[in-house]
Amino acid sequence: MGETIAERYRKALPGSWAQWERACRIIPGGITHDSRHLVPFPLYVARASGPRKWDVDGREYIDYWMGHGALFLGHAHPTMVEAVQRQVSQGTHYGACHELEVEWADWITRLVPSAQMVRFTMSGTEATHLAIRLARAATGRPKLVKFTGHFHGWADGVATGVNPPFEIPMSAGIPGSVLGDVLLSPPNDIAALERLIKSRDDIGTVILEPSGAQAGTDPIDPGFLKDLRQLTSDRGLILIFDEVITGFRYAPGGAQEYYGITPDMTTLAKIVAGGLPGAAVCGKRELLSQMAFGPDAQRNRQGRVAQNGTYNSNPLTATAGIAMLSQIADGQHHKTANARGAELRSALNDVFRKAGAPCVAYGDVSVCHIGLEGAPGAGKKRDASLVHKWRCALILHGVDMSANHGWVSAVHGDREIEETAEAVRKAVADLQAERALP
Ligand code: PMP
């Protein structure tokens, strides 16, 4: 047998290997986001432009991470670069309100159907944290329902029921008292949710990813969304759409525009901030207004929903957010990205079929999920070693993609799709040679 994928990977990426060894001495596991865990070591990137990026060894990749889905217009889009460069010289933090945050919020209220008011945070995790706080304050009921498999960031309050086995929290170190306020329900099962809601009187909020679990890896049934909206309205529960991924991607108004279903509150991150760190909560005026100071000092101290955050809606992020939203508002870029998404899914399925591999590419709009072991199934456990081999093989052939999905941008072109299909063909052959795939 020739060299294994891991052996070839070590030889081809000496610069990444060296950086990772250095990092491991001072950064736990050598990584700063759990999704970068890769055996034998992760990729170190030096620069990026459009749909491509280059690693520290000078190797070129077609990128499908796209800033974890934030870079809808690709890396270093000229308009974004120009806007951010202009702003950086005007100051990056005024310790004061500024026009840019109002304009940014204005764009969100114009585009997102549920957005009557907006408040900014720095990450999607913070946005869901704030939205849940607002919902609990409004209802006075502590229990939150989340769906198994759905991801809402890494904060304690939602770090459960994410990966199977669902009864084990996402992380060690989370107090049972916090976990006790989250009730899990299976997705796409309205009867189960109805039973849960009827069984107790302390549930006030339901949150979900409107695409289905983990950006649509386990797709949602649109009929379920409709029933969910009806049920939560009927029972006076607050429905939060976590549109950190789907916001501005499924449509300029997000999944709520795409499916025609309006939640009470929405969380946004990634595209909303144009590739800089930033996020938002938006929703009904009466819910968001709980944060506003008023004339009643006692209510301000005891009944108001509080939020701080040094970098919330900083001028640099607000500039990037405005530059992004103003460019994608008319939906033209969506047409391009969605067409490329469909072409990519179809090209990869062709490759998988010809290779006789069980893999499948699927997804909506500009998202390309990969099921290495076949079609998705709710809560299906994935073979971790296969995932690592797949990613390394793809990197060796010039494509960097998360283990289960790729984000197609509006600047991925025909050439990128063709080259990706060829890279995937070679990666599948490598995996089959190692008997990692049948
Ligand atoms: N919600 C969803 C649906 C997400 O996909 C993510 C991140 N991928 C988050 C929340 C957390 O966002 P952030 O990484 O900005 O904290």
PDB file of C-alpha atoms in Angstrom, residues 171-414:
ATOM      1  CA  SER A 171     -19.315  20.494  27.358  1.00  0.00           C
ATOM      2  CA  ALA A 172     -18.072  19.600  30.798  1.00  0.00           C
ATOM      3  CA  GLY A 173     -18.431  22.328  33.400  1.00  0.00           C
ATOM      4  CA  ILE A 174     -22.083  23.257  32.866  1.00  0.00           C
ATOM      5  CA  PRO A 175     -24.151  23.419  36.062  1.00  0.00           C
ATOM      6  CA  GLY A 176     -27.098  21.051  36.255  1.00  0.00           C
ATOM      7  CA  SER A 177     -29.200  23.959  37.507  1.00  0.00           C
ATOM      8  CA  VAL A 178     -28.716  25.712  34.148  1.00  0.00           C
ATOM      9  CA  LEU A 179     -29.348  22.576  32.122  1.00  0.00           C
ATOM     10  CA  GLY A 180     -32.549  22.022  34.104  1.00  0.00           C
ATOM     11  CA  ASP A 181     -34.082  25.087  32.456  1.00  0.00           C
ATOM     12  CA  VAL A 182     -33.740  23.616  28.967  1.00  0.00           C
ATOM     13  CA  LEU A 183     -36.247  21.039  27.775  1.00  0.00           C
ATOM     14  CA  LEU A 184     -35.449  19.015  24.676  1.00  0.00           C
ATOM     15  CA  SER A 185     -37.954  18.028  22.033  1.00  0.00           C
ATOM     16  CA  PRO A 186     -37.405  16.063  18.815  1.00  0.00           C
ATOM     17  CA  PRO A 187     -37.484  18.216  15.654  1.00  0.00           C
ATOM     18  CA  ASN A 188     -40.199  17.818  13.016  1.00  0.00           C
ATOM     19  CA  ASP A 189     -42.568  16.297  15.596  1.00  0.00           C
ATOM     20  CA  ILE A 190     -45.286  18.787  16.474  1.00  0.00           C
ATOM     21  CA  ALA A 191     -47.256  16.255  18.510  1.00  0.00           C
ATOM     22  CA  ALA A 192     -44.285  15.648  20.822  1.00  0.00           C
ATOM     23  CA  LEU A 193     -43.856  19.382  21.321  1.00  0.00           C
ATOM     24  CA  GLU A 194     -47.547  19.839  22.005  1.00  0.00           C
ATOM     25  CA  ARG A 195     -47.459  17.092  24.631  1.00  0.00           C
ATOM     26  CA  LEU A 196     -44.459  18.707  26.299  1.00  0.00           C
ATOM     27  CA  ILE A 197     -46.028  22.159  26.327  1.00  0.00           C
ATOM     28  CA  LYS A 198     -49.321  20.857  27.706  1.00  0.00           C
ATOM     29  CA  SER A 199     -47.585  18.858  30.415  1.00  0.00           C
ATOM     30  CA  ARG A 200     -46.352  21.920  32.341  1.00  0.00           C
ATOM     31  CA  ASP A 201     -46.962  25.621  32.880  1.00  0.00           C
ATOM     32  CA  ASP A 202     -43.411  26.937  33.175  1.00  0.00           C
ATOM     33  CA  ILE A 203     -42.456  26.919  29.490  1.00  0.00           C
ATOM     34  CA  GLY A 204     -42.207  30.365  27.939  1.00  0.00           C
ATOM     35  CA  THR A 205     -39.923  30.093  24.931  1.00  0.00           C
ATOM     36  CA  VAL A 206     -39.132  27.885  21.960  1.00  0.00           C
ATOM     37  CA  ILE A 207     -35.956  28.354  19.930  1.00  0.00           C
ATOM     38  CA  LEU A 208     -34.854  26.628  16.735  1.00  0.00           C
ATOM     39  CA  GLU A 209     -32.726  26.790  13.634  1.00  0.00           C
ATOM     40  CA  PRO A 210     -35.338  27.309  10.921  1.00  0.00           C
ATOM     41  CA  SER A 211     -33.186  25.382   8.432  1.00  0.00           C
ATOM     42  CA  GLY A 212     -33.200  22.322  10.682  1.00  0.00           C
ATOM     43  CA  ALA A 213     -30.430  21.151  12.979  1.00  0.00           C
ATOM     44  CA  GLN A 214     -26.922  22.437  12.422  1.00  0.00           C
ATOM     45  CA  ALA A 215     -27.567  24.688   9.487  1.00  0.00           C
ATOM     46  CA  GLY A 216     -29.914  22.179   7.889  1.00  0.00           C
ATOM     47  CA  THR A 217     -27.707  19.105   8.182  1.00  0.00           C
ATOM     48  CA  ASP A 218     -30.892  17.449   9.446  1.00  0.00           C
ATOM     49  CA  PRO A 219     -33.396  19.388   7.350  1.00  0.00           C
ATOM     50  CA  ILE A 220     -36.548  20.933   8.732  1.00  0.00           C
ATOM     51  CA  ASP A 221     -39.974  20.059   7.433  1.00  0.00           C
ATOM     52  CA  PRO A 222     -41.513  23.426   6.391  1.00  0.00           C
ATOM     53  CA  GLY A 223     -44.897  22.116   7.536  1.00  0.00           C
ATOM     54  CA  PHE A 224     -43.420  21.712  10.996  1.00  0.00           C
ATOM     55  CA  LEU A 225     -42.369  25.371  11.010  1.00  0.00           C
ATOM     56  CA  LYS A 226     -45.907  26.405  10.168  1.00  0.00           C
ATOM     57  CA  ASP A 227     -47.412  24.199  12.893  1.00  0.00           C
ATOM     58  CA  LEU A 228     -44.794  25.446  15.350  1.00  0.00           C
ATOM     59  CA  ARG A 229     -45.735  29.060  14.666  1.00  0.00           C
ATOM     60  CA  GLN A 230     -49.406  28.247  15.165  1.00  0.00           C
ATOM     61  CA  LEU A 231     -48.846  26.264  18.356  1.00  0.00           C
ATOM     62  CA  THR A 232     -46.573  28.853  19.988  1.00  0.00           C
ATOM     63  CA  SER A 233     -48.985  31.673  19.105  1.00  0.00           C
ATOM     64  CA  ASP A 234     -51.977  29.741  20.426  1.00  0.00           C
ATOM     65  CA  ARG A 235     -50.234  28.979  23.727  1.00  0.00           C
ATOM     66  CA  GLY A 236     -48.669  32.414  24.220  1.00  0.00           C
ATOM     67  CA  LEU A 237     -45.099  31.188  23.861  1.00  0.00           C
ATOM     68  CA  ILE A 238     -42.306  33.229  22.343  1.00  0.00           C
ATOM     69  CA  LEU A 239     -40.807  31.738  19.217  1.00  0.00           C
ATOM     70  CA  ILE A 240     -37.179  32.576  18.448  1.00  0.00           C
ATOM     71  CA  PHE A 241     -35.667  31.798  15.055  1.00  0.00           C
ATOM     72  CA  ASP A 242     -31.929  31.400  15.340  1.00  0.00           C
ATOM     73  CA  GLU A 243     -30.983  32.796  11.937  1.00  0.00           C
ATOM     74  CA  VAL A 244     -27.275  33.088  12.660  1.00  0.00           C
ATOM     75  CA  ILE A 245     -26.678  30.913   9.590  1.00  0.00           C
ATOM     76  CA  THR A 246     -29.831  31.392   7.530  1.00  0.00           C
ATOM     77  CA  GLY A 247     -30.153  35.152   8.025  1.00  0.00           C
ATOM     78  CA  PHE A 248     -29.512  37.009   4.741  1.00  0.00           C
ATOM     79  CA  ARG A 249     -28.487  33.690   3.116  1.00  0.00           C
ATOM     80  CA  TYR A 250     -31.783  31.898   2.510  1.00  0.00           C
ATOM     81  CA  ALA A 251     -33.106  35.209   1.196  1.00  0.00           C
ATOM     82  CA  PRO A 252     -32.345  38.872   1.917  1.00  0.00           C
ATOM     83  CA  GLY A 253     -34.873  38.494   4.758  1.00  0.00           C
ATOM     84  CA  GLY A 254     -33.538  35.106   5.850  1.00  0.00           C
ATOM     85  CA  ALA A 255     -35.368  31.816   6.374  1.00  0.00           C
ATOM     86  CA  GLN A 256     -38.419  33.692   7.669  1.00  0.00           C
ATOM     87  CA  GLU A 257     -38.788  35.316   4.255  1.00  0.00           C
ATOM     88  CA  TYR A 258     -37.930  32.058   2.464  1.00  0.00           C
ATOM     89  CA  TYR A 259     -40.560  30.050   4.367  1.00  0.00           C
ATOM     90  CA  GLY A 260     -43.001  32.916   4.887  1.00  0.00           C
ATOM     91  CA  ILE A 261     -43.153  32.386   8.654  1.00  0.00           C
ATOM     92  CA  THR A 262     -42.461  35.235  11.070  1.00  0.00           C
ATOM     93  CA  PRO A 263     -41.088  34.485  14.543  1.00  0.00           C
ATOM     94  CA  ASP A 264     -41.353  36.804  17.562  1.00  0.00           C
ATOM     95  CA  MET A 265     -37.601  37.271  17.768  1.00  0.00           C
ATOM     96  CA  THR A 266     -34.653  36.487  15.545  1.00  0.00           C
ATOM     97  CA  THR A 267     -30.954  36.123  16.199  1.00  0.00           C
ATOM     98  CA  LEU A 268     -28.507  37.127  13.487  1.00  0.00           C
ATOM     99  CA  ALA A 269     -24.730  36.857  13.125  1.00  0.00           C
ATOM    100  CA  LYS A 270     -22.242  36.041  10.354  1.00  0.00           C
ATOM    101  CA  ILE A 271     -23.540  37.760   7.174  1.00  0.00           C
ATOM    102  CA  VAL A 272     -25.199  40.538   9.203  1.00  0.00           C
ATOM    103  CA  ALA A 273     -21.743  41.829  10.195  1.00  0.00           C
ATOM    104  CA  GLY A 274     -20.078  41.487   6.804  1.00  0.00           C
ATOM    105  CA  GLY A 275     -17.285  39.218   8.010  1.00  0.00           C
ATOM    106  CA  LEU A 276     -16.306  41.274  11.030  1.00  0.00           C
ATOM    107  CA  PRO A 277     -17.263  40.200  14.557  1.00  0.00           C
ATOM    108  CA  GLY A 278     -20.827  41.223  15.256  1.00  0.00           C
ATOM    109  CA  ALA A 279     -24.372  39.960  15.682  1.00  0.00           C
ATOM    110  CA  ALA A 280     -27.872  41.122  16.494  1.00  0.00           C
ATOM    111  CA  VAL A 281     -31.183  40.311  18.105  1.00  0.00           C
ATOM    112  CA  CYS A 282     -34.266  41.682  16.446  1.00  0.00           C
ATOM    113  CA  GLY A 283     -37.968  41.218  16.871  1.00  0.00           C
ATOM    114  CA  LYS A 284     -41.206  42.614  18.170  1.00  0.00           C
ATOM    115  CA  ARG A 285     -41.148  46.117  19.537  1.00  0.00           C
ATOM    116  CA  GLU A 286     -42.711  45.128  22.877  1.00  0.00           C
ATOM    117  CA  LEU A 287     -40.070  42.454  23.448  1.00  0.00           C
ATOM    118  CA  LEU A 288     -37.021  44.528  22.512  1.00  0.00           C
ATOM    119  CA  SER A 289     -38.425  47.566  24.356  1.00  0.00           C
ATOM    120  CA  GLN A 290     -37.851  45.741  27.620  1.00  0.00           C
ATOM    121  CA  MET A 291     -34.266  46.970  27.288  1.00  0.00           C
ATOM    122  CA  ALA A 292     -35.080  50.669  27.065  1.00  0.00           C
ATOM    123  CA  PHE A 293     -34.624  52.922  30.088  1.00  0.00           C
ATOM    124  CA  GLY A 294     -37.766  54.756  31.161  1.00  0.00           C
ATOM    125  CA  PRO A 295     -38.855  57.281  33.772  1.00  0.00           C
ATOM    126  CA  ASP A 296     -39.538  54.632  36.439  1.00  0.00           C
ATOM    127  CA  ALA A 297     -36.317  54.028  38.410  1.00  0.00           C
ATOM    128  CA  GLN A 298     -37.613  50.885  40.052  1.00  0.00           C
ATOM    129  CA  ARG A 299     -38.566  49.343  36.729  1.00  0.00           C
ATOM    130  CA  ASN A 300     -35.176  50.363  35.302  1.00  0.00           C
ATOM    131  CA  ARG A 301     -33.429  48.546  38.135  1.00  0.00           C
ATOM    132  CA  GLN A 302     -35.694  45.537  38.566  1.00  0.00           C
ATOM    133  CA  GLY A 303     -37.800  45.020  35.495  1.00  0.00           C
ATOM    134  CA  ARG A 304     -35.562  46.067  32.625  1.00  0.00           C
ATOM    135  CA  VAL A 305     -33.542  43.656  30.521  1.00  0.00           C
ATOM    136  CA  ALA A 306     -29.886  44.639  30.789  1.00  0.00           C
ATOM    137  CA  GLN A 307     -27.108  44.240  28.249  1.00  0.00           C
ATOM    138  CA  ASN A 308     -23.550  45.518  28.002  1.00  0.00           C
ATOM    139  CA  GLY A 309     -20.646  44.598  25.745  1.00  0.00           C
ATOM    140  CA  THR A 310     -17.615  46.751  25.018  1.00  0.00           C
ATOM    141  CA  TYR A 311     -17.606  46.139  21.296  1.00  0.00           C
ATOM    142  CA  ASN A 312     -21.338  45.988  20.532  1.00  0.00           C
ATOM    143  CA  SER A 313     -22.003  47.716  17.195  1.00  0.00           C
ATOM    144  CA  ASN A 314     -18.510  49.200  17.080  1.00  0.00           C
ATOM    145  CA  PRO A 315     -18.060  51.526  14.093  1.00  0.00           C
ATOM    146  CA  LEU A 316     -15.854  49.093  12.184  1.00  0.00           C
ATOM    147  CA  THR A 317     -18.311  46.202  12.399  1.00  0.00           C
ATOM    148  CA  ALA A 318     -21.257  48.494  11.713  1.00  0.00           C
ATOM    149  CA  THR A 319     -19.500  49.716   8.569  1.00  0.00           C
ATOM    150  CA  ALA A 320     -18.904  46.172   7.366  1.00  0.00           C
ATOM    151  CA  GLY A 321     -22.500  45.239   8.190  1.00  0.00           C
ATOM    152  CA  ILE A 322     -23.890  48.165   6.199  1.00  0.00           C
ATOM    153  CA  ALA A 323     -21.561  47.439   3.278  1.00  0.00           C
ATOM    154  CA  MET A 324     -22.723  43.812   3.214  1.00  0.00           C
ATOM    155  CA  LEU A 325     -26.455  44.349   3.674  1.00  0.00           C
ATOM    156  CA  SER A 326     -26.661  47.199   1.191  1.00  0.00           C
ATOM    157  CA  GLN A 327     -25.024  45.026  -1.464  1.00  0.00           C
ATOM    158  CA  ILE A 328     -27.172  41.948  -0.973  1.00  0.00           C
ATOM    159  CA  ALA A 329     -30.530  43.625  -0.290  1.00  0.00           C
ATOM    160  CA  ASP A 330     -31.884  43.249  -3.835  1.00  0.00           C
ATOM    161  CA  GLY A 331     -31.359  39.477  -3.925  1.00  0.00           C
ATOM    162  CA  GLN A 332     -29.209  39.474  -7.079  1.00  0.00           C
ATOM    163  CA  HIS A 333     -26.210  37.941  -5.318  1.00  0.00           C
ATOM    164  CA  HIS A 334     -28.518  35.277  -3.909  1.00  0.00           C
ATOM    165  CA  LYS A 335     -29.446  34.201  -7.427  1.00  0.00           C
ATOM    166  CA  THR A 336     -25.775  33.667  -8.269  1.00  0.00           C
ATOM    167  CA  ALA A 337     -24.868  31.944  -5.015  1.00  0.00           C
ATOM    168  CA  ASN A 338     -27.960  29.697  -5.113  1.00  0.00           C
ATOM    169  CA  ALA A 339     -27.249  28.666  -8.702  1.00  0.00           C
ATOM    170  CA  ARG A 340     -23.659  27.803  -7.771  1.00  0.00           C
ATOM    171  CA  GLY A 341     -24.912  25.904  -4.729  1.00  0.00           C
ATOM    172  CA  ALA A 342     -27.209  23.790  -6.906  1.00  0.00           C
ATOM    173  CA  GLU A 343     -24.418  23.192  -9.460  1.00  0.00           C
ATOM    174  CA  LEU A 344     -22.021  22.125  -6.736  1.00  0.00           C
ATOM    175  CA  ARG A 345     -24.502  19.695  -5.159  1.00  0.00           C
ATOM    176  CA  SER A 346     -25.274  18.183  -8.530  1.00  0.00           C
ATOM    177  CA  ALA A 347     -21.592  17.940  -9.592  1.00  0.00           C
ATOM    178  CA  LEU A 348     -20.644  16.240  -6.318  1.00  0.00           C
ATOM    179  CA  ASN A 349     -23.535  13.785  -6.489  1.00  0.00           C
ATOM    180  CA  ASP A 350     -22.339  12.855  -9.988  1.00  0.00           C
ATOM    181  CA  VAL A 351     -18.863  12.204  -8.629  1.00  0.00           C
ATOM    182  CA  PHE A 352     -20.202  10.114  -5.728  1.00  0.00           C
ATOM    183  CA  ARG A 353     -22.436   8.073  -8.038  1.00  0.00           C
ATOM    184  CA  LYS A 354     -19.664   7.363 -10.543  1.00  0.00           C
ATOM    185  CA  ALA A 355     -17.319   6.315  -7.721  1.00  0.00           C
ATOM    186  CA  GLY A 356     -19.966   4.019  -6.246  1.00  0.00           C
ATOM    187  CA  ALA A 357     -19.530   5.822  -2.911  1.00  0.00           C
ATOM    188  CA  PRO A 358     -22.432   6.099  -0.454  1.00  0.00           C
ATOM    189  CA  CYS A 359     -21.863   9.854  -0.029  1.00  0.00           C
ATOM    190  CA  VAL A 360     -24.504  12.449  -0.827  1.00  0.00           C
ATOM    191  CA  ALA A 361     -24.485  16.212  -1.341  1.00  0.00           C
ATOM    192  CA  TYR A 362     -27.680  18.039  -0.375  1.00  0.00           C
ATOM    193  CA  GLY A 363     -29.022  21.283   1.001  1.00  0.00           C
ATOM    194  CA  ASP A 364     -30.952  24.414   0.162  1.00  0.00           C
ATOM    195  CA  VAL A 365     -29.942  27.674  -1.480  1.00  0.00           C
ATOM    196  CA  SER A 366     -26.162  28.239  -1.287  1.00  0.00           C
ATOM    197  CA  VAL A 367     -25.473  25.523   1.285  1.00  0.00           C
ATOM    198  CA  CYS A 368     -23.887  22.222   0.302  1.00  0.00           C
ATOM    199  CA  HIS A 369     -24.083  19.586   3.015  1.00  0.00           C
ATOM    200  CA  ILE A 370     -22.131  16.389   2.649  1.00  0.00           C
ATOM    201  CA  GLY A 371     -23.362  13.104   4.096  1.00  0.00           C
ATOM    202  CA  LEU A 372     -20.287  10.921   3.818  1.00  0.00           C
ATOM    203  CA  GLU A 373     -22.162   7.863   4.979  1.00  0.00           C
ATOM    204  CA  GLY A 374     -25.342   8.581   3.081  1.00  0.00           C
ATOM    205  CA  ALA A 375     -28.490  10.592   3.550  1.00  0.00           C
ATOM    206  CA  PRO A 376     -28.941  12.458   6.822  1.00  0.00           C
ATOM    207  CA  GLY A 377     -30.850  11.083   9.756  1.00  0.00           C
ATOM    208  CA  ALA A 378     -31.749  13.036  12.866  1.00  0.00           C
ATOM    209  CA  GLY A 379     -29.111  12.464  15.506  1.00  0.00           C
ATOM    210  CA  LYS A 380     -27.069  10.136  13.291  1.00  0.00           C
ATOM    211  CA  LYS A 381     -23.581   9.770  14.755  1.00  0.00           C
ATOM    212  CA  ARG A 382     -20.712  10.365  12.372  1.00  0.00           C
ATOM    213  CA  ASP A 383     -17.515   8.374  12.071  1.00  0.00           C
ATOM    214  CA  ALA A 384     -14.907  10.857  13.354  1.00  0.00           C
ATOM    215  CA  SER A 385     -11.935   9.149  11.730  1.00  0.00           C
ATOM    216  CA  LEU A 386     -13.664   9.213   8.337  1.00  0.00           C
ATOM    217  CA  VAL A 387     -14.343  12.925   8.774  1.00  0.00           C
ATOM    218  CA  HIS A 388     -10.661  13.675   9.471  1.00  0.00           C
ATOM    219  CA  LYS A 389      -9.498  11.610   6.496  1.00  0.00           C
ATOM    220  CA  TRP A 390     -12.044  13.275   4.233  1.00  0.00           C
ATOM    221  CA  ARG A 391     -10.951  16.762   5.251  1.00  0.00           C
ATOM    222  CA  CYS A 392      -7.234  15.963   4.882  1.00  0.00           C
ATOM    223  CA  ALA A 393      -7.759  14.340   1.479  1.00  0.00           C
ATOM    224  CA  LEU A 394      -9.718  17.358   0.278  1.00  0.00           C
ATOM    225  CA  ILE A 395      -7.046  19.738   1.556  1.00  0.00           C
ATOM    226  CA  LEU A 396      -4.408  17.700  -0.286  1.00  0.00           C
ATOM    227  CA  HIS A 397      -6.417  18.230  -3.469  1.00  0.00           C
ATOM    228  CA  GLY A 398      -6.921  21.943  -2.924  1.00  0.00           C
ATOM    229  CA  VAL A 399     -10.328  22.305  -1.257  1.00  0.00           C
ATOM    230  CA  ASP A 400     -11.041  23.348   2.321  1.00  0.00           C
ATOM    231  CA  MET A 401     -14.527  22.481   3.503  1.00  0.00           C
ATOM    232  CA  SER A 402     -16.055  21.747   6.889  1.00  0.00           C
ATOM    233  CA  ALA A 403     -16.737  18.079   7.489  1.00  0.00           C
ATOM    234  CA  ASN A 404     -20.434  18.334   6.876  1.00  0.00           C
ATOM    235  CA  HIS A 405     -21.133  21.493   4.960  1.00  0.00           C
ATOM    236  CA  GLY A 406     -19.794  24.033   2.530  1.00  0.00           C
ATOM    237  CA  TRP A 407     -20.842  27.654   2.213  1.00  0.00           C
ATOM    238  CA  VAL A 408     -21.031  28.770  -1.379  1.00  0.00           C
ATOM    239  CA  SER A 409     -20.538  32.492  -1.907  1.00  0.00           C
ATOM    240  CA  ALA A 410     -21.708  34.784  -4.669  1.00  0.00           C
ATOM    241  CA  VAL A 411     -18.133  34.840  -6.028  1.00  0.00           C
ATOM    242  CA  HIS A 412     -17.662  31.094  -6.461  1.00  0.00           C
ATOM    243  CA  GLY A 413     -17.649  30.619 -10.225  1.00  0.00           C
ATOM    244  CA  ASP A 414     -17.881  27.772 -12.751  1.00  0.00           C
TER     245      ASP A 414
END
